[in-house]
Amino acid sequence: MTRSRRPAPAVGSEKAQPFLTPTAASDTVVLTERQRIELSKIALRLRLPARKFIYREDGPAQSIYSVIDGLVKTYRDLPSGRRVVGSFLFPRDLFGLAQNGHYVNTAQAISPVTLYRFPLTDLVALLKRDGEMQFQFMLKVTHELRDAQRRAILLGRRDAPGRLAMFVMLMMEEPSGFDRESSTVSLPMTRSDIAAFLGLSLESVSRAAAELQRRGLIEFQGRRAARILDQVRLGKLAAAV
Amino acid sequence: MTRSRRPAPAVGSEKAQPFLTPTAASDTVVLTERQRIELSKIALRLRLPARKFIYREDGPAQSIYSVIDGLVKTYRDLPSGRRVVGSFLFPRDLFGLAQNGHYVNTAQAISPVTLYRFPLTDLVALLKRDGEMQFQFMLKVTHELRDAQRRAILLGRRDAPGRLAMFVMLMMEEPSGFDRESSTVSLPMTRSDIAAFLGLSLESVSRAAAELQRRGLIEFQGRRAARILDQVRLGKLAAAV
DNA sequence: CGCTACTTTGATATTTTTCAATCTTGGTGG
DNA sequence: CCACCAAGATTGAAAAATATCAAAGTAGCG
């Protein structure tokens, strides 16, 4: 349930990976042609418009999803009314974590999205049968786990500009979210979404953004994109935890 | 890499049975006798004194660990000098997450501990061979992931007493950390550790503890234990996110 | 019994949240 | 094609809370 970034598909693709392997390289799932075919047999491809709910918290968890294209967010609404965005999901990210047969959060499309949907029971049967493929899934999950831990570090920070700087750096790691040519990161989510992800108020995010711009680190181009003006200093600020 | 608790696999598994051992309750790993034997063949049992380092950040990741008894913490020291405690590990928790062949944090014993140590390569080979067993591991990992997400919610809170209340509730969920008879939770870690886990300053934790006591929710008995005086109100405060 | 590490408590400074008002922008329909 | 509307975003001022700096108090261990 988290952003991935890097390569690292759930379903198809190629190379090496971390956790559980002394070797190591990128972070990608390695599947054979046969495995990809097996998966495609149980997968359903979906196209959904922006804002569409994919599943809701506490609903019966019957599927696991993988993003093909677009952006998805998962969140929980707390009793107080506060909303916590758990993750933004980019292409190749898996989502649909459940507990006791129920989803633990709500998933909603931010942009129009294309997804794979895997019936839980079929997928589980397939994975149990194919240890190698399951291992690739496990790598995926451990990757999410690392992300979640990075997020904990981010949330541990007290300064809003620093949190936002870290967030921007995270978005830059997304292949589909950063254009090297123009040095531009796209931020398809609203300020509210960012605030709910960073654990800040909407206003603080807005002010932090203004501050980053004032310092000459980034320059917002409309609400949904920002150009990185000084990646070195931005990185320093992000790392100066 | 975190505490366990609740029932609740992500995917399947209903029975009972703890990790690598017979008895059990809910959220446990189900292994057959044969599987347990296989695991024990590659596992090494370790006993370490309090404060002993189990592995250090960036060190070569060659093993996965499982807590048998005692308490372990994982943490990272950030450039600024701030320390972030990633998790407290109780019996049955797995730890040793790596990236690119290196550990991503430091693991240190808080109390004297007994551990299983599994050589990474052996374990990986075994898991790939045995899809069922690997599935149990996967459940473990997804469980950690949920924990990490809960933690994100905790860190999203702004009020120190609330965070501490959530922390106490977390500790109460640990079988080995809560005595129902006396309604007492043990807090073997230092205030600094708690602060580093909650993303607060040491002083704020101390003050929040005093506040909880003042409100009559809990009563500290020495530094390492607290009696729950009003579990209902404590739970409300913890949930009032 | 005394040291050392850990905690608590106090006062101030910093930062963010809140509350409120205004401004933008994207979409819609006339 | 343009004006209008509503959701989203920004900015300001005051209030609340935690961090920080500093000092004193405790507890456990040798």
Coordinates of C-alpha atoms (C1' of nucleotides) in Angstrom, one line a residue:
Chain A
M1 CA 0.0 0.0 0.0
T2 CA 2.3 2.7 -0.8
R3 CA 4.0 4.5 -3.5
S4 CA 6.6 2.7 -5.1
R5 CA 8.8 4.7 -7.4
R6 CA 11.5 3.0 -9.2
P7 CA 10.8 0.2 -11.5
A8 CA 9.2 -2.6 -9.7
P9 CA 6.1 -3.9 -11.2
A10 CA 3.8 -6.4 -9.7
V11 CA 3.0 -8.2 -12.7
G12 CA 5.2 -8.1 -15.6
S13 CA 8.7 -7.2 -16.2
E14 CA 12.3 -8.0 -15.8
K15 CA 15.2 -7.6 -13.5
A16 CA 16.7 -8.1 -10.1
Q17 CA 15.8 -6.9 -6.6
P18 CA 16.6 -6.4 -2.9
F19 CA 15.3 -8.0 0.2
L20 CA 16.0 -11.6 0.6
T21 CA 18.6 -11.5 -2.1
P22 CA 22.3 -10.8 -1.5
T23 CA 22.4 -9.7 -5.0
A24 CA 20.7 -6.6 -5.7
A25 CA 20.1 -4.1 -8.3
S26 CA 17.1 -2.2 -9.0
D27 CA 13.8 -3.1 -7.7
T28 CA 12.0 -4.9 -10.3
V29 CA 9.9 -7.9 -10.6
V30 CA 11.2 -10.7 -12.7
L31 CA 8.6 -12.8 -14.3
T32 CA 8.9 -15.3 -17.1
E33 CA 6.7 -15.2 -20.1
R34 CA 4.7 -18.2 -18.8
Q35 CA 4.2 -16.5 -15.5
R36 CA 2.9 -13.4 -17.1
I37 CA 0.5 -15.5 -19.1
E38 CA -0.7 -17.2 -15.9
L39 CA -1.3 -13.9 -14.3
S40 CA -3.1 -12.4 -17.3
K41 CA -5.5 -15.4 -17.2
I42 CA -6.8 -14.3 -13.8
A43 CA -6.5 -10.6 -14.3
L44 CA -9.2 -8.2 -15.4
R45 CA -8.2 -4.9 -17.0
L46 CA -10.2 -1.9 -15.9
R47 CA -10.5 1.7 -16.9
L48 CA -11.9 4.1 -14.5
P49 CA -12.5 7.9 -14.6
A50 CA -11.0 10.3 -12.1
R51 CA -12.5 10.3 -8.7
K52 CA -14.0 6.9 -9.1
F53 CA -13.8 4.8 -6.0
I54 CA -12.1 1.5 -6.5
Y55 CA -13.0 0.1 -3.1
R56 CA -14.0 1.4 0.2
E57 CA -12.8 1.0 3.7
D58 CA -14.4 -2.0 5.4
G59 CA -15.8 -3.3 2.2
P60 CA -15.2 -7.0 1.5
A61 CA -11.7 -7.5 0.2
Q62 CA -12.0 -9.7 -2.9
S63 CA -9.3 -8.3 -5.1
I64 CA -5.8 -7.1 -5.4
Y65 CA -5.1 -4.3 -7.8
S66 CA -2.2 -3.1 -9.8
V67 CA -1.9 0.2 -11.4
I68 CA -1.2 0.2 -15.1
D69 CA -1.6 3.8 -15.8
G70 CA -2.8 6.9 -13.9
L71 CA -2.7 7.8 -10.2
V72 CA -4.6 6.3 -7.3
K73 CA -4.7 7.4 -3.7
T74 CA -5.6 5.4 -0.6
Y75 CA -6.9 7.1 2.5
R76 CA -8.8 6.7 5.7
D77 CA -11.2 9.1 7.3
L78 CA -10.7 9.3 11.0
P79 CA -13.4 9.7 13.6
S80 CA -12.4 13.3 14.1
G81 CA -13.0 14.1 10.4
R82 CA -9.3 14.3 9.7
R83 CA -8.3 12.4 6.6
V84 CA -5.0 10.5 6.3
V85 CA -3.8 9.7 2.8
G86 CA -1.9 6.5 3.1
S87 CA -0.3 6.5 -0.2
F88 CA -0.3 7.6 -3.8
L89 CA -0.1 4.7 -6.2
F90 CA 1.7 5.0 -9.5
P91 CA 2.0 2.6 -12.4
R92 CA 3.2 -0.8 -11.3
D93 CA 2.2 -0.3 -7.7
L94 CA 0.1 -3.0 -6.0
F95 CA -2.8 -2.1 -3.7
G96 CA -5.7 -3.7 -1.9
L97 CA -4.3 -4.6 1.5
A98 CA -6.9 -6.2 3.7
Q99 CA -7.4 -7.3 7.2
N100 CA -9.9 -10.0 8.1
G101 CA -11.3 -10.0 4.7
H102 CA -12.0 -6.2 4.7
Y103 CA -10.1 -3.4 3.1
V104 CA -8.4 -1.2 5.6
N105 CA -8.7 1.9 3.6
T106 CA -10.4 3.5 0.7
A107 CA -8.9 3.6 -2.8
Q108 CA -9.9 6.3 -5.2
A109 CA -8.7 7.3 -8.7
I110 CA -7.1 10.7 -8.8
S111 CA -6.7 10.8 -12.6
P112 CA -8.3 8.5 -15.1
V113 CA -6.7 5.1 -14.4
T114 CA -6.2 1.7 -15.9
L115 CA -5.8 -1.2 -13.5
Y116 CA -5.4 -4.9 -13.3
R117 CA -7.8 -6.5 -10.9
F118 CA -6.9 -9.9 -9.5
P119 CA -9.4 -12.0 -7.7
L120 CA -7.8 -12.7 -4.3
T121 CA -8.5 -16.4 -4.2
D122 CA -7.2 -17.1 -7.6
L123 CA -4.1 -15.0 -7.0
V124 CA -3.4 -16.7 -3.7
A125 CA -3.7 -20.1 -5.3
L126 CA -1.4 -19.2 -8.1
L127 CA 1.2 -17.7 -5.8
K128 CA 1.2 -20.7 -3.5
R129 CA 1.7 -22.9 -6.5
D130 CA 4.5 -20.8 -7.9
G131 CA 7.1 -20.0 -5.3
E132 CA 9.1 -17.9 -7.7
M133 CA 6.3 -15.7 -8.6
Q134 CA 5.2 -15.4 -5.0
F135 CA 8.7 -14.3 -4.2
Q136 CA 8.4 -11.4 -6.7
F137 CA 5.2 -10.4 -4.9
M138 CA 7.0 -10.6 -1.6
L139 CA 9.6 -8.2 -2.9
K140 CA 6.9 -5.8 -3.9
V141 CA 5.4 -5.9 -0.4
T142 CA 8.8 -5.4 1.3
H143 CA 9.3 -2.5 -1.0
E144 CA 6.1 -1.0 0.2
L145 CA 7.2 -1.6 3.7
R146 CA 10.4 0.4 3.1
D147 CA 8.3 3.2 1.7
A148 CA 6.1 3.2 4.7
Q149 CA 9.2 3.5 6.9
R150 CA 10.5 6.3 4.8
R151 CA 7.2 8.0 5.3
A152 CA 7.5 7.6 9.1
I153 CA 10.8 9.5 8.9
L154 CA 9.1 12.2 6.9
L155 CA 6.3 12.4 9.3
G156 CA 8.7 12.7 12.2
R157 CA 9.9 16.0 10.9
R158 CA 8.4 19.0 12.5
D159 CA 9.1 21.6 9.8
A160 CA 6.6 22.0 7.0
P161 CA 9.0 23.2 4.3
G162 CA 11.2 20.2 5.0
R163 CA 8.3 17.8 4.8
L164 CA 7.2 19.3 1.5
A165 CA 10.7 19.1 0.2
M166 CA 10.8 15.4 1.0
F167 CA 7.5 15.0 -0.7
V168 CA 8.7 16.7 -3.8
M169 CA 11.8 14.5 -3.9
L170 CA 9.5 11.4 -3.5
M171 CA 7.5 12.5 -6.5
M172 CA 10.7 13.1 -8.5
E173 CA 11.6 9.5 -8.0
E174 CA 8.5 8.5 -9.9
P175 CA 9.3 7.9 -13.5
S176 CA 5.9 9.0 -14.5
G177 CA 5.9 12.0 -12.3
F178 CA 9.1 13.7 -13.3
D179 CA 10.3 15.1 -16.6
R180 CA 14.0 15.3 -16.7
E181 CA 14.0 17.6 -19.8
S182 CA 12.1 20.4 -18.2
S183 CA 13.0 19.5 -14.7
T184 CA 9.3 19.4 -13.9
V185 CA 7.5 17.3 -11.4
S186 CA 3.8 16.8 -11.8
L187 CA 1.7 16.9 -8.7
P188 CA -1.7 15.6 -9.9
M189 CA -3.1 15.5 -6.4
T190 CA -4.7 18.5 -4.6
R191 CA -3.1 20.5 -1.9
S192 CA -5.5 18.8 0.5
D193 CA -4.3 15.4 -0.6
I194 CA -0.7 16.5 0.0
A195 CA -1.6 17.9 3.3
A196 CA -3.4 14.7 4.3
F197 CA -0.3 12.7 3.2
L198 CA 2.2 14.9 5.0
G199 CA 0.2 15.3 8.2
L200 CA -0.1 19.0 7.9
S201 CA -2.9 21.4 7.5
L202 CA -3.8 22.5 4.0
E203 CA -2.7 26.1 4.8
S204 CA 0.7 24.9 6.0
V205 CA 1.3 23.1 2.8
S206 CA 0.4 26.2 0.9
R207 CA 2.7 28.3 3.0
A208 CA 5.5 25.8 2.8
A209 CA 5.1 25.8 -1.0
A210 CA 5.4 29.5 -1.0
E211 CA 8.4 29.3 1.2
L212 CA 10.2 26.8 -1.1
Q213 CA 9.5 29.1 -4.0
R214 CA 10.7 32.2 -2.1
R215 CA 13.9 30.4 -1.4
G216 CA 14.4 29.7 -5.0
L217 CA 14.3 25.9 -4.8
I218 CA 11.3 25.3 -6.9
E219 CA 8.8 27.3 -8.9
F220 CA 5.2 26.3 -9.2
Q221 CA 3.7 26.3 -12.6
G222 CA 0.0 26.2 -12.0
R223 CA -1.2 24.1 -9.1
R224 CA -0.3 20.8 -10.6
A225 CA 3.3 21.1 -11.5
A226 CA 6.5 22.5 -10.2
R227 CA 9.9 23.1 -11.8
I228 CA 12.9 22.2 -9.8
L229 CA 15.2 25.2 -9.8
D230 CA 17.9 24.0 -7.4
Q231 CA 17.9 20.3 -7.0
V232 CA 21.0 20.2 -4.8
R233 CA 19.6 22.6 -2.2
L234 CA 16.2 21.0 -2.4
G235 CA 17.9 17.6 -1.8
K236 CA 19.8 19.0 1.1
L237 CA 16.7 20.4 2.7
A238 CA 14.9 17.1 2.2
A239 CA 17.8 15.2 3.7
A240 CA 18.4 17.6 6.6
V241 CA 16.0 15.7 8.7
Chain B
M1 CA 9.5 -4.9 10.8
T2 CA 7.2 -4.1 13.4
R3 CA 5.1 -5.3 16.2
S4 CA 2.4 -7.7 15.6
R5 CA -1.0 -8.0 17.2
R6 CA -4.6 -8.7 16.1
P7 CA -5.7 -11.6 14.2
A8 CA -5.6 -10.7 10.6
P9 CA -3.7 -12.0 7.7
A10 CA -3.9 -10.1 4.6
V11 CA -4.9 -12.8 2.4
G12 CA -5.9 -16.1 3.8
S13 CA -5.0 -18.4 6.7
E14 CA -7.4 -18.9 9.5
K15 CA -6.1 -21.3 12.0
A16 CA -3.9 -20.8 14.9
Q17 CA -0.3 -21.4 15.5
P18 CA 2.5 -19.1 16.2
F19 CA 5.6 -18.7 14.3
L20 CA 7.9 -21.6 14.5
T21 CA 6.1 -23.0 17.5
P22 CA 3.0 -25.1 18.3
T23 CA 0.5 -23.3 20.3
A24 CA -1.0 -20.1 19.1
A25 CA -3.9 -17.8 18.9
S26 CA -4.9 -15.6 16.0
D27 CA -2.6 -13.7 13.8
T28 CA -0.2 -16.4 13.6
V29 CA 1.8 -18.3 11.2
V30 CA 0.7 -21.8 10.4
L31 CA 3.4 -24.3 9.8
T32 CA 3.4 -28.0 9.6
E33 CA 5.7 -30.1 11.6
R34 CA 7.8 -30.8 8.6
Q35 CA 8.1 -27.1 7.8
R36 CA 9.1 -26.3 11.3
I37 CA 11.9 -28.8 11.0
E38 CA 13.0 -27.5 7.7
L39 CA 13.2 -24.0 9.2
S40 CA 15.0 -25.2 12.3
K41 CA 17.6 -26.8 10.1
I42 CA 18.7 -23.5 8.8
A43 CA 18.1 -21.4 11.9
L44 CA 20.5 -20.5 14.6
R45 CA 19.4 -19.7 18.0
L46 CA 21.0 -16.7 19.6
R47 CA 21.0 -15.2 23.1
L48 CA 22.1 -11.6 23.4
P49 CA 22.4 -9.2 26.4
A50 CA 20.6 -5.9 26.5
R51 CA 22.0 -3.1 24.4
K52 CA 23.8 -5.5 22.1
F53 CA 23.7 -4.6 18.4
I54 CA 22.2 -7.2 16.2
Y55 CA 23.1 -5.5 13.0
R56 CA 23.9 -2.0 11.9
E57 CA 22.6 0.2 9.2
D58 CA 24.4 -0.2 5.9
G59 CA 26.0 -3.4 7.1
P60 CA 25.8 -6.4 4.7
A61 CA 22.4 -8.0 5.1
Q62 CA 23.0 -11.7 5.4
S63 CA 20.3 -12.8 7.8
I64 CA 16.7 -12.4 8.8
Y65 CA 15.8 -12.6 12.4
S66 CA 12.9 -13.6 14.5
V67 CA 12.4 -12.6 18.1
I68 CA 11.8 -15.6 20.4
D69 CA 12.0 -13.7 23.6
G70 CA 12.8 -10.2 24.8
L71 CA 12.5 -6.8 23.0
V72 CA 14.4 -5.3 20.1
K73 CA 14.3 -1.9 18.6
T74 CA 15.3 -0.8 15.1
Y75 CA 16.2 2.8 14.4
R76 CA 18.0 5.1 12.1
D77 CA 20.2 8.1 13.0
L78 CA 19.5 11.0 10.7
P79 CA 22.1 13.4 9.5
S80 CA 20.8 16.1 11.9
G81 CA 21.4 13.8 14.8
R82 CA 17.8 13.1 15.3
R83 CA 17.1 9.4 15.9
V84 CA 14.0 7.7 14.5
V85 CA 12.9 4.5 16.1
G86 CA 11.3 2.5 13.4
S87 CA 9.8 -0.3 15.5
F88 CA 9.9 -2.2 18.7
L89 CA 10.0 -5.9 18.0
F90 CA 8.3 -8.4 20.3
P91 CA 8.4 -12.2 20.3
R92 CA 7.4 -13.6 16.9
D93 CA 8.2 -10.5 15.0
L94 CA 10.5 -10.8 12.0
F95 CA 13.1 -8.2 11.3
G96 CA 16.1 -7.7 9.0
L97 CA 14.7 -5.8 6.1
A98 CA 17.3 -4.9 3.6
Q99 CA 17.8 -3.0 0.4
N100 CA 20.4 -3.8 -2.2
G101 CA 22.0 -6.2 0.2
H102 CA 22.3 -3.7 3.1
Y103 CA 20.3 -3.3 6.2
V104 CA 18.3 -0.1 6.2
N105 CA 18.4 0.4 9.9
T106 CA 20.1 -0.6 13.1
A107 CA 18.7 -3.3 15.3
Q108 CA 19.6 -3.3 19.0
A109 CA 18.4 -5.4 21.9
I110 CA 16.5 -3.4 24.5
S111 CA 16.3 -6.3 27.0
P112 CA 18.2 -9.5 26.9
V113 CA 16.9 -11.4 23.9
T114 CA 16.7 -14.7 22.3
L115 CA 16.5 -14.8 18.6
Y116 CA 16.4 -17.1 15.6
R117 CA 18.8 -16.1 12.9
F118 CA 18.1 -17.3 9.3
P119 CA 20.8 -17.1 6.7
L120 CA 19.2 -15.1 3.9
T121 CA 20.2 -17.4 1.0
D122 CA 19.1 -20.5 2.7
L123 CA 15.8 -19.0 3.7
V124 CA 15.1 -17.6 0.3
A125 CA 15.8 -21.0 -1.3
L126 CA 13.5 -22.7 1.2
L127 CA 10.7 -20.2 0.7
K128 CA 10.9 -20.4 -3.0
R129 CA 10.7 -24.1 -2.8
D130 CA 7.8 -24.1 -0.4
G131 CA 5.0 -21.8 -1.5
E132 CA 2.9 -22.5 1.5
M133 CA 5.6 -21.5 3.9
Q134 CA 6.5 -18.5 1.9
F135 CA 2.9 -17.5 2.0
Q136 CA 3.0 -17.5 5.8
F137 CA 6.0 -15.2 5.6
M138 CA 4.2 -13.0 3.2
L139 CA 1.4 -12.7 5.7
K140 CA 3.9 -11.6 8.3
V141 CA 5.3 -9.0 6.1
T142 CA 1.8 -7.6 5.1
H143 CA 1.1 -7.5 8.8
E144 CA 4.2 -5.3 9.3
L145 CA 3.0 -3.1 6.5
R146 CA -0.3 -2.6 8.2
D147 CA 1.5 -1.7 11.4
A148 CA 3.6 0.8 9.5
Q149 CA 0.4 2.4 8.2
R150 CA -1.1 2.6 11.7
R151 CA 2.1 4.3 12.7
A152 CA 1.6 6.9 10.0
I153 CA -1.8 7.7 11.4
L154 CA -0.2 8.0 14.9
L155 CA 2.4 10.3 13.6
G156 CA -0.2 12.4 11.8
R157 CA -1.6 13.5 15.1
R158 CA -0.4 16.7 16.5
D159 CA -1.2 16.3 20.1
A160 CA 1.4 14.7 22.3
P161 CA -1.0 13.2 24.9
G162 CA -2.9 11.6 22.1
R163 CA 0.1 10.1 20.5
L164 CA 1.3 8.7 23.8
A165 CA -2.2 7.3 24.4
M166 CA -2.0 5.5 21.1
F167 CA 1.4 4.2 22.0
V168 CA 0.2 2.8 25.3
M169 CA -2.7 1.1 23.5
L170 CA -0.2 -0.4 21.0
M171 CA 1.8 -1.8 23.9
M172 CA -1.3 -3.2 25.5
E173 CA -1.9 -5.2 22.4
E174 CA 1.3 -7.0 22.9
P175 CA 0.7 -10.2 24.8
S176 CA 4.1 -10.0 26.4
G177 CA 3.7 -6.4 27.3
F178 CA 0.4 -6.3 29.1
D179 CA -0.7 -8.1 32.2
R180 CA -4.5 -8.3 32.4
E181 CA -4.6 -9.1 36.1
S182 CA -2.9 -6.0 37.2
S183 CA -3.9 -4.0 34.2
T184 CA -0.3 -3.1 33.8
V185 CA 1.6 -2.4 30.7
S186 CA 5.4 -2.7 30.7
L187 CA 7.4 -0.1 28.9
P188 CA 10.8 -1.5 28.8
M189 CA 12.1 1.2 26.5
T190 CA 13.4 4.5 27.7
R191 CA 11.5 7.8 27.3
S192 CA 14.0 8.7 24.6
D193 CA 13.1 5.6 22.7
I194 CA 9.4 6.4 23.0
A195 CA 10.1 10.0 21.9
A196 CA 12.0 8.8 18.9
F197 CA 9.2 6.4 18.0
L198 CA 6.5 9.0 18.4
G199 CA 8.3 11.8 16.7
L200 CA 8.3 14.0 19.8
S201 CA 10.9 15.5 22.0
L202 CA 11.9 13.6 25.1
E203 CA 10.4 16.4 27.2
S204 CA 7.1 16.3 25.4
V205 CA 6.8 12.6 26.1
S206 CA 7.5 13.3 29.8
R207 CA 4.9 16.0 29.9
A208 CA 2.4 14.0 28.0
A209 CA 2.9 11.2 30.5
A210 CA 2.3 13.5 33.4
E211 CA -0.8 14.8 31.6
L212 CA -2.2 11.4 31.1
Q213 CA -1.6 10.6 34.8
R214 CA -3.1 13.9 35.8
R215 CA -6.2 13.1 33.9
G216 CA -6.5 9.8 35.7
L217 CA -6.1 7.6 32.7
I218 CA -2.9 5.8 33.7
E219 CA -0.6 5.8 36.6
F220 CA 3.1 5.3 36.2
Q221 CA 4.8 2.8 38.4
G222 CA 8.4 3.5 38.1
R223 CA 9.7 4.4 34.7
R224 CA 9.1 1.1 33.1
A225 CA 5.5 0.3 33.8
A226 CA 2.1 1.9 33.9
R227 CA -1.2 0.8 35.3
I228 CA -4.3 1.5 33.2
L229 CA -6.8 3.3 35.3
D230 CA -9.5 4.1 32.8
Q231 CA -9.1 2.0 29.7
V232 CA -12.3 3.4 28.2
R233 CA -11.2 7.0 28.3
L234 CA -7.7 6.1 27.3
G235 CA -9.1 4.2 24.3
K236 CA -11.2 7.2 23.4
L237 CA -8.3 9.6 23.5
A238 CA -6.2 7.2 21.4
A239 CA -9.0 6.9 18.9
A240 CA -9.9 10.5 18.8
V241 CA -7.5 11.1 16.1
Chain C
dC1 C1' 26.8 4.7 49.1
dG2 C1' 27.7 7.3 45.3
dC3 C1' 28.0 7.8 40.6
dT4 C1' 25.9 8.1 36.1
dA5 C1' 22.3 7.9 33.1
dC6 C1' 17.7 8.8 32.7
dT7 C1' 13.6 11.9 33.9
dT8 C1' 11.1 15.5 35.2
dT9 C1' 10.0 20.3 35.5
dG10 C1' 10.2 25.3 34.3
dA11 C1' 10.5 29.3 31.2
dT12 C1' 10.9 31.0 26.6
dA13 C1' 10.9 30.8 21.6
dT14 C1' 9.3 28.8 17.4
dT15 C1' 6.1 26.8 14.5
dT16 C1' 1.9 25.2 13.2
dT17 C1' -3.0 25.2 13.6
dT18 C1' -7.2 27.8 13.4
dC19 C1' -10.4 30.9 11.9
dA20 C1' -11.6 34.0 8.4
dA21 C1' -11.5 36.4 4.2
dT22 C1' -9.9 36.7 -0.5
dC23 C1' -8.2 35.0 -4.7
dT24 C1' -7.8 31.5 -8.8
dT25 C1' -8.9 28.4 -11.9
dG26 C1' -11.4 25.1 -14.4
dG27 C1' -15.6 23.8 -16.0
dT28 C1' -20.4 24.9 -17.6
dG29 C1' -23.9 26.7 -19.9
dG30 C1' -26.1 30.5 -21.9
Chain D
dC1 C1' -17.0 32.8 -26.7
dC2 C1' -17.6 34.7 -22.5
dA3 C1' -19.3 35.1 -17.9
dC4 C1' -20.3 32.9 -13.9
dC5 C1' -19.9 29.5 -10.3
dA6 C1' -17.8 26.5 -7.2
dA7 C1' -14.0 24.0 -5.6
dG8 C1' -9.5 24.6 -4.6
dA9 C1' -5.7 27.6 -3.1
dT10 C1' -3.6 31.5 -0.9
dT11 C1' -2.8 34.9 2.6
dG12 C1' -3.3 37.2 7.2
dA13 C1' -3.7 37.5 12.2
dA14 C1' -4.2 35.3 16.6
dA15 C1' -4.1 31.2 19.4
dA16 C1' -2.3 26.8 20.8
dA17 C1' 1.2 23.5 21.2
dT18 C1' 5.6 21.6 21.0
dA19 C1' 10.6 22.4 20.7
dT20 C1' 14.5 24.1 23.0
dC21 C1' 17.4 25.6 26.6
dA22 C1' 18.4 25.1 31.4
dA23 C1' 18.4 23.1 35.9
dA24 C1' 17.1 20.0 39.3
dG25 C1' 15.5 15.5 40.7
dT26 C1' 15.6 10.0 40.7
dA27 C1' 16.7 5.5 40.1
dG28 C1' 19.5 1.7 39.2
dC29 C1' 24.0 -0.5 39.4
dG30 C1' 28.5 -1.4 40.8

